[in-house]
Amino acid sequence: MSQSLVIVNGARTAFGAYGGGLATQTATDLAVTATKGALAKAKVDANDVDYVVMGNVLQTSKDAIYLARHVALRSGCKESTPGLILNLLCGSGVMAVANAEMLINSNQAKVVVAGGTDSLSMTPYITWGVRWGSRMGHAELWDGLDIRDTYPNASMGETAENLQADYKISREEQDEFALLSQHRFRDALAKGVFKEEIVPVFLKDRKGKEVSIELDEHPRPETVIEGLQKLKPAFKKDGTVTAGNACGIVDGASALVVMAEDEAKKRGLSPLTRVVSWAVTGVPPRIMGIGPVPAIPMALEKAGLKLEDIDLIEINEAFAAQYLACEKELKLDRSKVNVNGGAIAVGHPFGATGARLLLTLSNELQRRKARYGMVSLCIGGGMGIAMIIERV
């Protein structure tokens, strides 16, 4: 018999700007900080963790293949605790929680840390062929951040331009939505909304002095529409997608402590939310950003719910054009979506974002005493994921 999975609590690092305050931290380092913070907030001992599942998209450090296992060991988990690295690209953080549900319902684990992490600042340049000798001429270096999808031969920004063309979304609409994201994030920050979820990263500056990073570095609260309108297209000469109406490239990690609802009751814990349903599906790769459009109805059907039953929604803002296409197709009420801003403001550390959205949404449901929430992300390669949660 399947058991209801609950999100007991969680934590995330601040998201560091590209080349910013967290640039020297590996994805593993960041995930360890988030995991320790999540366990402390959940009031769960690291020795009680049976499995660590970490989403990670770009393996950017020398020991990256050991990431999830090292997170388990460095966070104080027992040596018998396995670590699984999971890569569903931008959906990795949500899929880590879905994977935890499968582990728990197959009696492989009782307590799981599920989350995601990425250090985009540490992404290396790569060369091929040198191992077998490069007798003459230059060796080409490939930028590991060039995440072009070779199947449709399109960068992620170009897939957003495709959606812009298909759905006739104007540059003005995109810039106005980007401004809304920045201002919603600014207002939430002023209210102290993110203090509940962020744990500080301690590191040493260039002078050897210990400093802590506990504020997101990418948001631009001073953004005005005139500034956004001046930005040049980033992916097409005559395009509409700019650095201002796309998500930020950042570094960060998020972690959630999850377990069966009965296990939480046994331990006397007070979870934030329970997982109601989830779904993953595919869409044409050339318009990968439309992924939430089929994923959301699938998750709703599994839950026996309708869109109007959902009180709050988080849709990852990979690009304003992508969000707006989903909004048009699903006829979303914008007042219920991304109420604290999104990735256009805070940034998108690929593997970490899904878990961040689940944590932010879980806390917001508690704050508003609302019942149902839903998280959804588009996924590179042409996919979408959605997960419905319910306040406990």
Coordinates of C-alpha atoms in Angstrom, one line a residue:
M1 CA 0.0 0.0 0.0
S2 CA 1.5 3.4 -1.0
Q3 CA 2.1 5.9 1.8
S4 CA 1.7 9.6 1.6
L5 CA 5.0 11.5 1.4
V6 CA 5.4 14.6 3.5
I7 CA 7.9 17.5 3.2
V8 CA 8.9 18.0 6.8
N9 CA 11.1 21.0 6.2
G10 CA 14.0 22.2 4.1
A11 CA 16.6 24.8 3.5
R12 CA 18.5 26.4 0.7
T13 CA 21.6 28.5 0.2
A14 CA 21.4 32.0 -1.0
F15 CA 21.8 31.9 -4.8
G16 CA 25.1 33.5 -5.8
A17 CA 25.5 35.6 -8.9
Y18 CA 27.6 34.1 -11.8
G19 CA 31.2 34.6 -10.7
G20 CA 29.9 36.1 -7.4
G21 CA 30.2 35.3 -3.8
L22 CA 29.7 31.5 -4.1
A23 CA 31.9 31.0 -7.2
T24 CA 34.5 29.1 -5.2
Q25 CA 32.0 26.7 -3.7
T26 CA 31.5 23.4 -5.5
A27 CA 28.0 22.1 -6.1
T28 CA 28.8 19.5 -3.4
D29 CA 29.9 22.2 -0.9
L30 CA 26.6 24.1 -1.5
A31 CA 24.5 20.9 -1.2
V32 CA 26.2 20.0 2.2
T33 CA 25.3 23.5 3.5
A34 CA 21.7 23.1 2.4
T35 CA 21.4 19.5 3.7
K36 CA 22.7 20.4 7.1
G37 CA 20.3 23.3 7.2
A38 CA 17.4 21.2 6.2
L39 CA 18.0 18.6 8.8
A40 CA 18.3 21.2 11.5
K41 CA 15.1 22.9 10.4
A42 CA 13.3 19.5 10.2
K43 CA 14.7 18.5 13.7
V44 CA 15.9 15.2 12.2
D45 CA 19.3 13.7 13.1
A46 CA 21.6 13.0 10.1
N47 CA 22.1 9.4 11.4
D48 CA 18.4 8.8 10.7
V49 CA 18.7 9.6 7.0
D50 CA 18.4 6.4 4.9
Y51 CA 19.1 7.9 1.5
V52 CA 20.3 11.1 -0.1
V53 CA 19.0 12.0 -3.6
M54 CA 20.5 15.1 -5.2
G55 CA 19.6 16.6 -8.6
N56 CA 22.7 17.9 -10.4
V57 CA 22.8 19.0 -14.0
L58 CA 26.3 20.1 -14.6
Q59 CA 29.2 18.1 -13.1
T60 CA 31.6 21.0 -12.6
S61 CA 34.1 19.8 -10.0
K62 CA 36.8 17.2 -10.0
D63 CA 34.9 15.0 -7.6
A64 CA 31.5 15.7 -9.0
I65 CA 30.7 12.0 -9.8
Y66 CA 30.6 11.4 -6.0
L67 CA 28.4 14.4 -5.2
A68 CA 25.4 12.8 -3.6
R69 CA 27.5 10.3 -1.6
H70 CA 29.8 13.0 -0.4
V71 CA 26.8 15.1 0.6
A72 CA 25.6 12.2 2.7
L73 CA 29.0 11.6 4.4
R74 CA 29.9 15.3 4.9
S75 CA 26.5 16.1 6.3
G76 CA 27.0 13.5 9.1
C77 CA 24.9 10.6 7.7
K78 CA 25.9 7.1 8.6
E79 CA 28.3 5.3 6.2
S80 CA 25.6 2.9 5.1
T81 CA 23.5 5.8 3.6
P82 CA 23.6 5.7 -0.2
G83 CA 23.8 8.8 -2.3
L84 CA 22.0 9.1 -5.7
I85 CA 22.8 11.8 -8.3
L86 CA 19.8 12.5 -10.5
N87 CA 19.6 14.5 -13.7
L88 CA 16.3 15.5 -15.1
L89 CA 17.8 18.8 -16.1
C90 CA 15.7 21.7 -14.7
G91 CA 13.2 19.2 -13.3
S92 CA 15.8 17.5 -11.2
G93 CA 14.9 19.0 -7.8
V94 CA 11.2 17.9 -8.1
M95 CA 12.2 14.5 -9.5
A96 CA 14.4 14.0 -6.5
V97 CA 11.3 14.2 -4.3
A98 CA 9.4 11.9 -6.6
N99 CA 12.3 9.5 -6.4
A100 CA 12.2 9.7 -2.6
E101 CA 8.5 8.8 -2.7
M102 CA 9.4 5.7 -4.8
L103 CA 12.2 4.7 -2.4
I104 CA 9.9 5.0 0.6
N105 CA 7.0 3.2 -1.0
S106 CA 9.3 0.3 -2.0
N107 CA 10.6 0.0 1.6
Q108 CA 14.1 1.1 0.6
A109 CA 14.1 4.0 3.0
K110 CA 12.1 5.8 5.7
V111 CA 13.9 9.2 5.8
V112 CA 15.3 10.8 2.6
V113 CA 17.0 14.0 1.9
A114 CA 16.0 15.1 -1.5
G115 CA 17.1 18.2 -3.3
G116 CA 19.4 19.6 -6.0
T117 CA 22.5 21.7 -6.5
D118 CA 24.5 23.4 -9.3
S119 CA 27.6 25.6 -9.4
L120 CA 27.3 27.3 -12.8
S121 CA 30.3 29.5 -12.0
M122 CA 32.6 26.5 -11.8
T123 CA 31.5 25.1 -15.2
P124 CA 34.7 24.2 -17.1
Y125 CA 35.8 24.6 -20.6
I126 CA 36.2 21.2 -22.3
T127 CA 38.3 19.8 -25.1
W128 CA 38.2 16.4 -26.8
G129 CA 40.9 14.5 -28.6
V130 CA 43.9 15.6 -26.5
R131 CA 44.1 12.2 -24.7
W132 CA 45.0 10.6 -28.0
G133 CA 47.4 13.3 -29.1
S134 CA 47.0 16.6 -31.0
R135 CA 50.0 16.5 -33.4
M136 CA 49.5 19.9 -35.1
G137 CA 47.3 22.9 -34.9
H138 CA 45.0 24.3 -32.3
A139 CA 42.8 22.4 -29.8
E140 CA 39.3 23.8 -29.5
L141 CA 37.8 24.5 -26.1
W142 CA 34.1 24.0 -25.7
D143 CA 32.2 26.1 -23.2
G144 CA 30.4 23.7 -20.8
L145 CA 27.7 26.3 -20.3
D146 CA 26.7 26.1 -24.0
I147 CA 23.8 23.9 -23.3
R148 CA 22.5 23.9 -26.9
D149 CA 20.1 21.0 -27.6
T150 CA 21.6 19.3 -30.6
Y151 CA 18.3 17.5 -31.5
P152 CA 16.4 20.6 -32.6
N153 CA 19.8 22.5 -33.0
A154 CA 18.6 25.2 -30.7
S155 CA 19.8 26.9 -27.5
M156 CA 17.4 27.2 -24.7
G157 CA 17.0 30.9 -25.5
E158 CA 16.1 30.1 -29.1
T159 CA 13.4 27.7 -27.9
A160 CA 12.0 30.7 -26.0
E161 CA 12.1 32.7 -29.2
N162 CA 10.2 29.9 -30.9
L163 CA 7.5 30.2 -28.2
Q164 CA 7.4 33.9 -28.6
A165 CA 6.8 33.5 -32.3
D166 CA 4.2 30.7 -32.0
Y167 CA 2.2 32.5 -29.3
K168 CA 2.7 36.1 -30.6
I169 CA 4.2 37.3 -27.3
S170 CA 5.5 40.9 -27.5
R171 CA 8.7 42.2 -26.1
E172 CA 6.6 44.6 -24.0
E173 CA 4.7 41.7 -22.4
Q174 CA 8.0 39.9 -21.6
D175 CA 9.6 43.0 -20.1
E176 CA 6.5 43.8 -18.0
F177 CA 6.4 40.3 -16.6
A178 CA 10.2 40.4 -15.8
L179 CA 9.5 43.7 -13.9
L180 CA 6.7 42.0 -12.0
S181 CA 9.0 39.2 -11.0
Q182 CA 11.7 41.5 -9.7
H183 CA 9.2 43.7 -7.8
R184 CA 7.4 40.7 -6.3
F185 CA 10.7 39.3 -5.1
R186 CA 11.7 42.7 -3.7
D187 CA 8.5 43.0 -1.7
A188 CA 8.8 39.4 -0.4
L189 CA 12.4 40.1 0.7
A190 CA 11.3 43.2 2.5
K191 CA 8.7 41.1 4.4
G192 CA 11.4 38.6 5.4
V193 CA 9.8 35.8 3.4
F194 CA 13.1 34.1 2.5
K195 CA 14.6 34.1 6.0
E196 CA 12.6 30.9 6.6
E197 CA 14.4 29.0 3.9
I198 CA 18.0 30.4 3.5
V199 CA 20.9 29.2 5.6
P200 CA 24.2 31.0 5.4
V201 CA 27.2 29.8 3.5
F202 CA 30.4 30.5 5.5
L203 CA 33.6 30.9 3.5
K204 CA 36.8 32.9 3.5
D205 CA 37.4 36.0 1.4
R206 CA 40.6 36.9 -0.4
K207 CA 42.1 38.2 2.8
G208 CA 41.4 35.0 4.7
K209 CA 38.6 36.6 6.7
E210 CA 35.5 34.4 7.3
V211 CA 32.3 35.9 5.7
S212 CA 28.8 34.6 5.3
I213 CA 26.6 34.7 2.2
E214 CA 23.0 34.7 3.1
L215 CA 21.4 37.1 0.6
D216 CA 20.5 36.2 -3.0
E217 CA 22.8 38.1 -5.3
H218 CA 21.0 38.1 -8.6
P219 CA 17.8 40.1 -7.9
R220 CA 17.7 43.7 -9.2
P221 CA 15.1 45.4 -7.0
E222 CA 15.8 48.7 -8.5
T223 CA 14.7 47.5 -12.0
V224 CA 12.6 49.8 -14.0
I225 CA 10.8 49.2 -17.3
E226 CA 12.9 51.7 -19.2
G227 CA 16.1 49.8 -18.2
L228 CA 14.6 46.5 -19.4
Q229 CA 13.6 48.1 -22.7
K230 CA 17.1 49.2 -23.5
L231 CA 18.6 45.6 -23.3
K232 CA 19.6 44.0 -26.6
P233 CA 18.3 40.6 -27.8
A234 CA 20.5 37.8 -26.5
F235 CA 19.8 34.9 -28.9
K236 CA 18.5 36.4 -32.2
K237 CA 19.5 39.6 -33.9
D238 CA 15.8 40.6 -34.2
G239 CA 14.7 38.6 -31.2
T240 CA 12.8 39.6 -28.0
V241 CA 14.5 37.5 -25.3
T242 CA 17.1 39.5 -23.3
A243 CA 19.2 39.1 -20.2
G244 CA 16.5 41.0 -18.4
N245 CA 13.5 38.9 -19.3
A246 CA 15.3 35.5 -18.8
C247 CA 16.4 33.6 -15.7
G248 CA 19.7 34.4 -14.1
I249 CA 22.7 32.1 -14.2
V250 CA 23.5 31.5 -10.6
D251 CA 25.0 29.0 -8.0
G252 CA 23.0 27.4 -5.3
A253 CA 21.5 24.3 -3.6
S254 CA 18.2 23.3 -2.0
A255 CA 17.4 20.3 0.2
L256 CA 14.2 18.9 1.7
V257 CA 13.7 16.3 4.4
V258 CA 11.0 13.9 3.3
M259 CA 9.4 10.8 4.8
A260 CA 6.1 8.9 5.0
E261 CA 3.4 10.7 6.9
D262 CA 3.1 7.9 9.4
E263 CA 6.8 8.1 10.1
A264 CA 6.5 11.9 10.7
K265 CA 3.7 11.2 13.2
K266 CA 5.8 8.5 15.0
R267 CA 8.6 11.0 15.4
G268 CA 6.3 13.8 16.6
L269 CA 7.2 16.0 13.7
S270 CA 5.0 18.7 12.1
P271 CA 5.5 18.6 8.3
L272 CA 4.8 21.6 6.1
T273 CA 3.1 19.7 3.2
R274 CA 2.3 16.3 1.8
V275 CA 2.8 15.3 -1.9
V276 CA -0.5 14.7 -3.6
S277 CA 0.6 13.7 -7.1
W278 CA 3.2 14.4 -9.8
A279 CA 3.7 13.9 -13.5
V280 CA 6.4 14.1 -16.1
T281 CA 5.9 14.2 -19.9
G282 CA 7.5 15.2 -23.2
V283 CA 6.8 18.0 -25.6
P284 CA 8.5 19.1 -28.9
P285 CA 12.1 20.0 -28.1
R286 CA 11.9 23.2 -30.2
I287 CA 9.4 24.6 -27.7
M288 CA 10.6 22.9 -24.6
G289 CA 9.3 25.8 -22.4
I290 CA 5.7 24.6 -23.0
G291 CA 6.4 21.6 -20.9
P292 CA 4.1 22.6 -17.9
V293 CA 1.1 22.8 -20.2
P294 CA 0.6 19.0 -20.5
A295 CA 2.3 18.1 -17.2
I296 CA -0.1 20.2 -15.1
P297 CA -3.3 18.6 -16.3
M298 CA -1.7 15.1 -15.9
A299 CA -0.8 15.9 -12.2
L300 CA -4.3 17.3 -11.6
E301 CA -6.0 14.2 -13.1
K302 CA -3.9 11.9 -10.9
A303 CA -5.0 14.0 -7.9
G304 CA -8.6 14.2 -8.9
L305 CA -8.4 17.9 -8.8
K306 CA -9.1 20.9 -11.1
L307 CA -6.9 23.9 -11.8
E308 CA -9.3 26.1 -9.9
D309 CA -8.8 23.9 -6.8
I310 CA -5.1 25.0 -6.6
D311 CA -4.6 28.0 -4.3
L312 CA -1.0 28.8 -5.3
I313 CA 1.2 27.9 -8.2
E314 CA 5.0 28.1 -8.9
I315 CA 6.0 27.9 -12.5
N316 CA 9.7 28.3 -13.1
E317 CA 10.6 31.4 -15.0
A318 CA 13.2 30.1 -17.4
F319 CA 12.1 32.9 -19.7
A320 CA 9.3 35.4 -19.6
A321 CA 8.2 34.2 -23.0
Q322 CA 8.0 30.6 -21.8
Y323 CA 6.0 31.5 -18.7
L324 CA 3.6 33.7 -20.7
A325 CA 3.0 30.9 -23.3
C326 CA 2.1 28.6 -20.4
E327 CA -0.1 31.3 -18.9
K328 CA -2.0 31.7 -22.1
E329 CA -2.5 28.0 -22.8
L330 CA -3.6 27.2 -19.2
K331 CA -5.5 30.4 -18.7
L332 CA -3.7 31.0 -15.4
D333 CA -4.7 33.6 -12.8
R334 CA -1.5 35.5 -12.4
S335 CA -2.4 36.7 -8.9
K336 CA -2.0 33.0 -7.8
V337 CA 1.3 32.3 -9.6
N338 CA 4.9 33.1 -8.4
V339 CA 3.6 35.4 -5.8
N340 CA 7.1 36.0 -4.4
G341 CA 8.8 36.4 -7.7
G342 CA 10.7 33.8 -9.6
A343 CA 13.9 32.8 -11.4
I344 CA 14.0 36.0 -13.5
A345 CA 14.7 37.7 -10.2
V346 CA 16.4 35.1 -8.0
G347 CA 18.1 33.0 -10.7
H348 CA 18.0 29.4 -11.8
P349 CA 20.7 27.0 -10.5
F350 CA 19.4 24.2 -12.7
G351 CA 19.3 21.2 -10.3
A352 CA 18.3 23.2 -7.3
T353 CA 15.3 25.1 -8.5
G354 CA 12.6 22.5 -8.3
A355 CA 13.4 21.9 -4.6
R356 CA 13.5 25.6 -4.0
L357 CA 10.1 26.0 -5.5
L358 CA 8.7 23.2 -3.3
L359 CA 10.2 24.8 -0.2
T360 CA 9.1 28.3 -1.0
L361 CA 5.6 27.1 -1.9
S362 CA 5.3 24.9 1.2
N363 CA 6.1 27.9 3.4
E364 CA 3.7 30.2 1.6
L365 CA 0.9 27.7 1.9
Q366 CA 1.5 27.6 5.7
R367 CA 1.7 31.4 5.8
R368 CA -1.6 31.9 4.0
K369 CA -3.3 28.8 5.5
A370 CA -4.1 27.8 1.9
R371 CA -4.7 24.1 1.0
Y372 CA -3.2 23.1 -2.4
G373 CA -0.2 24.3 -4.2
M374 CA 1.5 23.2 -7.4
V375 CA 5.0 23.4 -8.8
S376 CA 5.9 23.0 -12.5
L377 CA 9.0 23.4 -14.6
C378 CA 9.8 23.2 -18.2
I379 CA 12.8 20.9 -18.9
G380 CA 15.5 21.1 -21.6
G381 CA 15.1 18.5 -24.3
G382 CA 11.4 19.1 -24.4
M383 CA 9.8 17.9 -21.2
G384 CA 7.7 19.2 -18.3
I385 CA 7.2 18.2 -14.7
A386 CA 4.5 19.1 -12.2
M387 CA 3.9 18.2 -8.5
I388 CA 0.9 19.0 -6.4
I389 CA 1.3 19.5 -2.6
E390 CA -1.2 20.0 0.2
R391 CA -0.7 21.9 3.4
V392 CA -0.6 19.6 6.5

